[in-house]
Tab-separated table of C-alpha atoms and ligand atoms in Angstrom:
chain	number	residue	atom	x	y	z
N	1	MET	CA	-0.068	-0.017	-0.030
N	2	PRO	CA	1.091	3.606	-0.655
N	3	LYS	CA	2.990	5.253	1.947
N	4	ILE	CA	1.505	8.640	3.155
N	5	LEU	CA	2.973	10.949	5.198
N	6	VAL	CA	0.735	13.118	7.418
N	7	THR	CA	2.302	16.516	8.991
N	8	GLY	CA	0.315	17.591	11.896
N	9	GLY	CA	-0.690	13.762	12.300
N	10	THR	CA	-1.476	14.027	16.156
N	11	GLY	CA	-3.461	17.349	15.859
N	12	TYR	CA	-7.476	17.405	15.683
N	13	ILE	CA	-8.255	16.662	12.137
N	14	GLY	CA	-4.697	14.771	11.369
N	15	SER	CA	-5.354	12.087	14.119
N	16	HIS	CA	-8.629	11.385	12.822
N	17	THR	CA	-7.523	11.110	9.108
N	18	VAL	CA	-4.236	8.994	10.329
N	19	VAL	CA	-7.186	6.509	11.517
N	20	GLU	CA	-9.067	6.351	8.086
N	21	LEU	CA	-5.722	5.799	6.562
N	22	ILE	CA	-4.604	2.945	8.569
N	23	ASN	CA	-8.029	1.391	8.320
N	24	LYS	CA	-7.726	1.471	4.710
N	25	GLY	CA	-4.527	-0.317	4.895
N	26	TYR	CA	-2.419	2.712	4.265
N	27	ASP	CA	1.527	2.960	5.639
N	28	VAL	CA	1.492	6.313	7.582
N	29	VAL	CA	4.359	8.324	8.818
N	30	ILE	CA	3.625	11.267	10.998
N	31	ILE	CA	5.647	14.248	11.428
N	32	ASP	CA	4.656	16.921	14.296
N	33	ASN	CA	6.361	19.315	16.810
N	34	LEU	CA	3.445	18.436	19.402
N	35	PHE	CA	3.151	22.438	19.763
N	36	ASN	CA	-0.794	22.061	19.494
N	37	SER	CA	-1.076	18.363	20.275
N	38	THR	CA	0.318	15.374	22.854
N	39	ILE	CA	2.221	12.076	22.259
N	40	ASN	CA	-0.620	10.228	24.071
N	41	VAL	CA	-2.630	10.876	20.652
N	42	LEU	CA	-0.666	8.063	19.294
N	43	GLU	CA	-2.067	5.636	21.839
N	44	GLY	CA	-5.434	6.973	21.009
N	45	ILE	CA	-4.803	5.983	17.424
N	46	LYS	CA	-3.595	2.677	18.409
N	47	LYS	CA	-6.361	1.783	20.390
N	48	ILE	CA	-8.772	2.440	17.432
N	49	THR	CA	-6.516	0.970	14.806
N	50	GLY	CA	-4.115	-1.470	16.518
N	51	THR	CA	-1.272	0.103	14.838
N	52	LYS	CA	0.871	2.637	16.431
N	53	PRO	CA	2.527	4.907	13.147
N	54	GLU	CA	5.514	5.844	13.005
N	55	PHE	CA	6.439	9.266	14.522
N	56	HIS	CA	8.764	11.796	13.770
N	57	LYS	CA	8.810	15.100	16.023
N	58	PHE	CA	10.426	18.055	14.401
N	59	ASN	CA	9.412	21.666	13.211
N	60	LEU	CA	8.581	21.490	9.275
N	61	SER	CA	9.604	25.181	9.378
N	62	ASN	CA	13.244	24.399	9.877
N	63	ILE	CA	14.434	23.463	6.327
N	64	ILE	CA	17.410	21.465	7.746
N	65	PHE	CA	15.383	19.031	9.912
N	66	THR	CA	12.895	18.791	6.826
N	67	ASN	CA	15.398	17.877	4.118
N	68	ASN	CA	17.226	15.377	6.482
N	69	PHE	CA	13.987	14.030	7.035
N	70	PHE	CA	13.251	13.551	3.310
N	71	LYS	CA	16.638	12.538	2.755
N	72	ASP	CA	16.467	9.253	5.065
N	73	ASN	CA	12.555	8.661	4.458
N	74	LYS	CA	12.565	7.640	0.894
N	75	GLY	CA	9.245	5.875	-0.528
N	76	ILE	CA	6.893	8.273	0.321
N	77	ASP	CA	3.921	8.318	-2.062
N	78	ALA	CA	1.819	11.280	-0.976
N	79	ILE	CA	1.886	13.924	1.696
N	80	ILE	CA	-1.288	15.302	3.672
N	81	HIS	CA	-0.138	18.483	4.872
N	82	PHE	CA	-2.063	19.694	8.156
N	83	ALA	CA	0.700	20.966	10.285
N	84	ALA	CA	-0.219	24.649	10.902
N	85	PHE	CA	-1.316	26.963	13.501
N	86	LYS	CA	-4.870	27.790	13.461
N	87	ALA	CA	-6.095	30.599	16.054
N	88	VAL	CA	-7.636	33.256	14.022
N	89	GLY	CA	-7.118	35.791	17.170
N	90	GLU	CA	-3.894	34.655	17.911
N	91	SER	CA	-2.746	35.444	14.253
N	92	VAL	CA	-3.863	39.090	14.317
N	93	ASN	CA	-1.851	39.596	17.388
N	94	ASN	CA	1.250	37.839	16.319
N	95	PRO	CA	1.339	37.822	12.508
N	96	LEU	CA	5.018	37.000	12.021
N	97	LYS	CA	4.229	33.662	14.080
N	98	TYR	CA	1.726	32.476	11.588
N	99	TYR	CA	3.544	33.426	8.321
N	100	GLY	CA	6.604	32.138	9.637
N	101	ASN	CA	5.177	28.582	10.572
N	102	ASN	CA	2.537	28.386	8.117
N	103	ILE	CA	4.397	29.720	5.065
N	104	MET	CA	7.803	28.136	5.656
N	105	SER	CA	6.616	24.850	6.485
N	106	LEU	CA	4.765	24.522	3.143
N	107	ASN	CA	7.845	25.850	1.122
N	108	ASN	CA	9.776	23.639	2.660
N	109	ILE	CA	7.507	20.361	2.215
N	110	MET	CA	7.355	21.514	-1.250
N	111	ALA	CA	10.937	21.975	-1.621
N	112	GLY	CA	11.150	18.307	-0.449
N	113	MET	CA	8.559	16.867	-2.777
N	114	LYS	CA	10.203	18.489	-5.674
N	115	ASP	CA	13.671	17.070	-4.674
N	116	TYR	CA	12.501	13.788	-3.681
N	117	ASN	CA	9.946	13.028	-6.243
N	118	ILE	CA	6.863	12.840	-4.226
N	119	SER	CA	4.310	13.863	-6.688
N	120	ASN	CA	1.194	14.106	-4.560
N	121	LEU	CA	-0.314	16.706	-1.891
N	122	VAL	CA	-3.203	16.955	-0.123
N	123	PHE	CA	-3.644	20.232	1.676
N	124	SER	CA	-5.428	21.865	4.462
N	125	SER	CA	-7.286	24.884	3.236
N	126	SER	CA	-10.231	26.483	4.682
N	127	CYS	CA	-13.507	28.269	3.854
N	128	THR	CA	-12.036	31.468	5.539
N	129	VAL	CA	-10.748	31.987	1.714
N	130	TYR	CA	-14.019	33.104	0.920
N	131	GLY	CA	-14.400	35.480	3.828
N	132	GLN	CA	-18.137	36.716	3.758
N	133	PRO	CA	-19.446	35.450	0.598
N	134	GLU	CA	-22.474	37.908	-0.942
N	135	GLU	CA	-25.635	36.569	-0.444
N	136	LYS	CA	-26.168	35.519	-4.220
N	137	HIS	CA	-22.676	33.231	-3.604
N	138	LEU	CA	-24.560	31.305	-0.756
N	139	PRO	CA	-24.250	28.148	-0.367
N	140	VAL	CA	-20.287	28.982	-1.551
N	141	THR	CA	-19.329	26.906	-4.417
N	142	GLU	CA	-15.696	26.570	-5.339
N	143	THR	CA	-15.718	29.314	-8.346
N	144	ALA	CA	-16.864	31.647	-5.782
N	145	PRO	CA	-14.886	35.039	-5.615
N	146	LEU	CA	-12.158	35.175	-3.039
N	147	GLN	CA	-12.104	37.893	-0.520
N	148	LYS	CA	-9.438	39.752	1.379
N	149	ALA	CA	-8.676	37.548	4.111
N	150	ASN	CA	-9.604	39.077	7.592
N	151	SER	CA	-6.750	37.390	9.473
N	152	PRO	CA	-3.299	36.673	8.725
N	153	TYR	CA	-4.280	33.032	9.596
N	154	GLY	CA	-6.426	33.206	6.905
N	155	ASN	CA	-4.157	35.248	4.491
N	156	THR	CA	-1.609	32.296	5.128
N	157	LYS	CA	-4.454	29.904	3.482
N	158	GLN	CA	-4.724	32.148	0.767
N	159	ILE	CA	-1.045	32.677	0.008
N	160	ALA	CA	-0.526	28.969	0.526
N	161	GLU	CA	-3.000	28.081	-2.357
N	162	ASP	CA	-1.334	30.563	-4.512
N	163	ILE	CA	2.391	29.085	-3.827
N	164	ILE	CA	1.030	25.602	-4.452
N	165	GLY	CA	-0.671	26.891	-7.595
N	166	ASP	CA	2.919	28.383	-8.783
N	167	VAL	CA	5.046	25.761	-7.941
N	168	LEU	CA	2.383	23.022	-9.764
N	169	ASN	CA	2.637	25.206	-12.931
N	170	ALA	CA	6.322	24.876	-12.586
N	171	GLU	CA	6.622	21.572	-11.747
N	172	ASN	CA	4.770	19.254	-14.199
N	173	ASN	CA	4.875	16.081	-12.104
N	174	LEU	CA	3.644	17.471	-8.889
N	175	LYS	CA	-0.175	17.743	-8.060
N	176	CYS	CA	-2.421	18.711	-5.367
N	177	ILE	CA	-5.828	18.564	-3.869
N	178	ALA	CA	-6.525	21.638	-1.479
N	179	LEU	CA	-9.556	20.837	0.693
N	180	ARG	CA	-11.428	23.994	2.187
N	181	TYR	CA	-12.912	23.014	5.556
N	182	PHE	CA	-15.865	24.617	6.597
N	183	ASN	CA	-16.291	24.129	10.510
N	184	PRO	CA	-14.830	20.733	11.842
N	185	ILE	CA	-16.585	19.374	15.214
N	186	GLY	CA	-17.238	16.157	16.988
N	187	ALA	CA	-14.799	13.354	17.763
N	188	HIS	CA	-14.028	9.640	16.771
N	189	GLU	CA	-17.254	7.600	17.854
N	190	SER	CA	-14.959	5.330	20.297
N	191	ALA	CA	-13.811	8.515	22.017
N	192	GLU	CA	-10.244	7.845	21.961
N	193	ILE	CA	-9.472	10.833	20.169
N	194	GLY	CA	-10.754	14.152	19.760
N	195	GLU	CA	-10.522	18.001	19.854
N	196	LEU	CA	-7.608	18.850	22.386
N	197	PRO	CA	-7.813	22.661	22.919
N	198	ILE	CA	-5.044	24.218	25.154
N	199	GLY	CA	-6.046	26.637	27.448
N	200	THR	CA	-9.276	28.360	26.948
N	201	PRO	CA	-10.926	27.515	23.539
N	202	SER	CA	-11.705	29.813	20.963
N	203	ASN	CA	-13.995	27.528	18.991
N	204	LEU	CA	-17.594	26.961	19.913
N	205	VAL	CA	-17.985	23.172	20.393
N	206	PRO	CA	-15.252	22.459	22.613
N	207	PHE	CA	-16.511	25.902	24.627
N	208	ILE	CA	-20.021	24.099	24.717
N	209	THR	CA	-18.622	20.786	26.174
N	210	GLN	CA	-16.330	22.490	28.696
N	211	THR	CA	-19.339	24.443	29.888
N	212	ALA	CA	-21.529	21.328	30.093
N	213	ILE	CA	-18.769	19.683	32.519
N	214	GLY	CA	-18.268	22.309	34.307
N	215	LEU	CA	-14.874	23.776	33.548
N	216	ARG	CA	-16.281	27.059	32.118
N	217	ASP	CA	-19.098	28.732	33.969
N	218	GLU	CA	-21.067	29.832	31.078
N	219	LEU	CA	-20.978	30.320	27.339
N	220	SER	CA	-21.152	33.431	25.569
N	221	ILE	CA	-22.903	33.121	22.500
N	222	PHE	CA	-21.358	36.256	20.079
N	223	GLY	CA	-23.786	38.339	18.357
N	224	LYS	CA	-27.687	38.092	18.553
N	225	ASP	CA	-28.402	40.545	15.671
N	226	TYR	CA	-27.349	38.939	12.654
N	227	ASN	CA	-29.411	38.888	9.439
N	228	THR	CA	-30.429	35.367	10.176
N	229	PRO	CA	-33.455	33.555	11.285
N	230	ASP	CA	-32.756	33.684	15.191
N	231	GLY	CA	-30.059	36.281	14.872
N	232	THR	CA	-27.131	34.253	15.767
N	233	ALA	CA	-24.353	33.515	13.152
N	234	ILE	CA	-24.160	30.706	10.500
N	235	ARG	CA	-21.814	27.776	9.956
N	236	ASP	CA	-21.626	24.451	8.108
N	237	TYR	CA	-20.532	22.221	11.070
N	238	ILE	CA	-18.775	19.285	9.456
N	239	ASN	CA	-18.324	15.883	11.576
N	240	VAL	CA	-14.355	15.329	11.898
N	241	VAL	CA	-14.460	11.545	10.907
N	242	ASP	CA	-16.597	12.645	7.570
N	243	LEU	CA	-14.096	15.272	6.883
N	244	ALA	CA	-11.154	12.751	7.501
N	245	LYS	CA	-12.555	10.288	5.193
N	246	ALA	CA	-12.561	12.876	2.601
N	247	HIS	CA	-8.895	13.167	2.554
N	248	VAL	CA	-8.460	9.186	1.905
N	249	ILE	CA	-10.724	9.504	-0.807
N	250	ALA	CA	-8.465	12.736	-2.076
N	251	ILE	CA	-5.328	10.574	-1.570
N	252	GLU	CA	-6.779	7.418	-3.645
N	253	ARG	CA	-7.525	9.985	-6.466
N	254	LEU	CA	-4.063	11.472	-6.691
N	255	VAL	CA	-2.369	7.977	-6.178
N	256	ASN	CA	-4.490	6.703	-8.859
N	257	ASN	CA	-4.078	9.542	-11.300
N	258	LYS	CA	-7.892	10.271	-11.167
N	259	ASN	CA	-7.395	14.084	-10.833
N	260	LYS	CA	-8.313	16.193	-13.519
N	261	LYS	CA	-6.382	19.209	-13.207
N	262	SER	CA	-2.704	19.275	-11.412
N	263	LEU	CA	-4.461	21.890	-8.540
N	264	GLU	CA	-7.954	20.508	-7.638
N	265	LEU	CA	-10.212	22.475	-5.076
N	266	PHE	CA	-12.822	21.245	-2.882
N	267	ASN	CA	-15.413	22.406	-0.407
N	268	LEU	CA	-15.971	20.349	2.448
N	269	GLY	CA	-18.925	20.933	4.336
N	270	THR	CA	-22.474	19.492	4.750
N	271	GLY	CA	-24.150	22.120	3.054
N	272	LYS	CA	-26.293	23.022	5.928
N	273	GLY	CA	-26.060	26.237	7.401
N	274	VAL	CA	-26.638	25.709	11.589
N	275	SER	CA	-26.819	28.695	13.673
N	276	VAL	CA	-25.239	28.826	16.884
N	277	LEU	CA	-28.504	28.494	18.703
N	278	GLU	CA	-29.255	25.796	16.659
N	279	ALA	CA	-26.009	24.150	17.488
N	280	VAL	CA	-26.307	24.715	21.406
N	281	LYS	CA	-29.798	23.574	21.173
N	282	SER	CA	-28.751	20.181	19.403
N	283	PHE	CA	-26.045	19.728	22.108
N	284	GLU	CA	-28.803	20.256	25.016
N	285	LYS	CA	-30.937	17.579	23.309
N	286	VAL	CA	-28.119	14.731	23.149
N	287	SER	CA	-26.596	15.309	26.353
N	288	GLY	CA	-29.550	15.881	28.120
N	289	VAL	CA	-27.513	18.922	29.849
N	290	ASN	CA	-29.112	22.519	30.412
N	291	LEU	CA	-26.541	24.846	28.999
N	292	ASN	CA	-25.755	28.004	30.713
N	293	TYR	CA	-25.514	30.724	27.967
N	294	LYS	CA	-25.792	34.173	27.334
N	295	LEU	CA	-26.268	36.290	24.028
N	296	VAL	CA	-23.555	38.830	24.349
N	297	GLU	CA	-21.937	41.265	21.474
N	298	ARG	CA	-20.606	40.133	18.292
N	299	ARG	CA	-16.926	38.836	18.260
N	300	PRO	CA	-14.536	41.072	16.260
N	301	GLY	CA	-13.528	39.394	12.820
N	302	ASP	CA	-16.769	36.952	12.747
N	303	ILE	CA	-18.663	36.639	9.509
N	304	GLU	CA	-22.457	36.397	9.699
N	305	LYS	CA	-23.144	33.151	7.538
N	306	VAL	CA	-21.383	30.846	5.338
N	307	TRP	CA	-22.296	27.315	4.426
N	308	ALA	CA	-21.052	25.042	1.611
N	309	ASP	CA	-22.332	24.056	-1.669
N	310	THR	CA	-21.198	20.433	-1.741
N	311	LYS	CA	-22.092	19.250	-5.368
N	312	PHE	CA	-18.502	19.288	-6.505
N	313	ALA	CA	-16.973	17.216	-3.734
N	314	ASN	CA	-20.174	14.942	-3.950
N	315	ASN	CA	-19.917	14.563	-7.627
N	316	GLU	CA	-16.266	14.442	-8.163
N	317	LEU	CA	-15.162	12.765	-5.206
N	318	GLY	CA	-18.070	10.468	-4.546
N	319	TRP	CA	-17.915	12.175	-0.779
N	320	LYS	CA	-20.827	13.074	1.137
N	321	ALA	CA	-21.002	14.090	5.099
N	322	GLU	CA	-22.897	11.493	6.356
N	323	LYS	CA	-23.462	12.210	10.169
N	324	THR	CA	-25.879	14.554	11.731
N	325	LEU	CA	-25.573	17.452	13.948
N	326	ASP	CA	-26.837	15.348	16.709
N	327	GLU	CA	-24.652	12.585	16.488
N	328	THR	CA	-21.694	14.841	16.141
N	329	MET	CA	-22.339	16.885	19.352
N	330	LEU	CA	-22.851	13.519	20.948
N	331	SER	CA	-19.532	12.450	19.951
N	332	ALA	CA	-18.069	15.537	21.216
N	333	TRP	CA	-19.702	15.239	24.594
N	334	LYS	CA	-18.486	11.571	24.925
N	335	TRP	CA	-15.002	12.708	23.996
N	336	GLU	CA	-15.228	15.436	26.922
N	337	GLN	CA	-16.486	13.227	29.357
N	338	LYS	CA	-13.850	10.451	28.672
N	339	LEU	CA	-11.124	13.369	28.915
N	340	ARG	CA	-12.659	14.341	32.282
N	341	ASN	CA	-12.661	11.099	33.816
L	1	UFG	N1	-18.912	31.348	19.133
L	1	UFG	C1	-19.761	31.665	20.099
L	1	UFG	N2	-19.124	31.457	21.496
L	1	UFG	C2	-17.799	30.603	21.458
L	1	UFG	C3	-17.038	30.487	20.397
L	1	UFG	C4	-17.808	30.869	19.030
L	1	UFG	O1	-20.906	32.309	19.955
L	1	UFG	O2	-17.308	30.680	22.611
L	1	UFG	C5	-19.569	31.433	17.910
L	1	UFG	C6	-18.745	31.955	16.756
L	1	UFG	O3	-18.995	33.665	16.958
L	1	UFG	C7	-19.014	31.946	15.484
L	1	UFG	C8	-19.247	30.065	15.816
L	1	UFG	O4	-19.710	30.147	16.997
L	1	UFG	O5	-20.224	32.572	14.903
L	1	UFG	C9	-18.266	29.213	15.312
L	1	UFG	O6	-17.058	29.819	15.553
L	1	UFG	P1	-15.855	28.925	15.894
L	1	UFG	O7	-14.771	29.727	16.574
L	1	UFG	O8	-15.958	27.616	16.382
L	1	UFG	O9	-15.278	29.023	14.193
L	1	UFG	P2	-14.961	30.100	13.021
L	1	UFG	O10	-16.191	29.964	12.281
L	1	UFG	O11	-15.015	31.392	13.623
L	1	UFG	O12	-13.697	29.771	12.705
L	1	UFG	C10	-13.653	28.544	11.972
L	1	UFG	C11	-12.069	27.954	12.191
L	1	UFG	C12	-11.019	28.685	11.498
L	1	UFG	C13	-11.380	28.862	10.012
L	1	UFG	C14	-12.811	29.431	10.121
L	1	UFG	C15	-13.469	29.450	8.399
L	1	UFG	O13	-11.984	28.110	13.687
L	1	UFG	O14	-9.976	27.880	11.629
L	1	UFG	O15	-13.655	28.517	10.810
L	1	UFG	O16	-14.405	30.351	8.799
L	1	UFG	F1	-10.806	29.733	9.476
């Protein structure tokens, strides 16, 4: 079976993808510097799959470490590049951290692909590249216009897509599938792996589960006067295991040369917009916990509403998000409970 390098493989989406790859028989190698994950994640992966993947700990923004890795590890067929910083607010306060890490690591990986003849890349992009789409572009398709990023984090995703496009233009044998994620949530149904925010979570679902378990006093719902049916912001929340499965399909497509262009872009979402209040209600229903929440001012930088047009991914990849919001919320809750026990 092909050998897949997963950067950021102990992270949230990375670890779920490693599980799906191993389940399909792929040989997986992980690189992660553990800045935003822990080594214990490998045990969780082993409990689910029976396999503990090969692991290398170093910083991919260091060209010497990265080049040495490729020199010593031949036979990689494809790379899934997750490793990146991803906190929107932090990126506004510390842009150099984001440009330095997210851009340099991509640069070093693509240099490795070129120098060591690794043709296939799956890149973690984000729906953040669309900004707030105009009403006529909702649900948002892959051809919707991109807008100036509203954070350095978002800008690193736009720049990364440009870098990949430029490198692919120059290098005939390289190809890439960039996956634009909407809002990944939930955990593996085994509750052996899940989202592990360090410090106070900034994302909605970990904040909900931490409030429900008593780690936080109350959830603040940011914004009650958006132009949406209940006044709260709308996102497309996608189950992390569904998302992980799309990566396996993307790898199969590249490795078997089924891609139609050297760079293909896909939206990965459910196609369904869900408001913050609807997400909270779904959590309350499946957990049986009455969540302590209050409606407060909008969070700076937030967009009002975005959800995916999933037709292209459905038709071209033959992939579709399967889990319901309720199932996904329940998986997040089981994971939180397991973590705290
Ligand atoms: N929210 C709250 N209270 C909280 C946390 C979040 O009301 O405590 C709201 C937000 O205001 C937003 C929604 O819940 O309306 C979702 O917020 P998240 O922080 O979970 O997710 P975002 O949509 O802001 O950001 C996510 C990813 C980014 C990615 C972006 C693309 O975290 O990496 O989607 O739109 F860039």
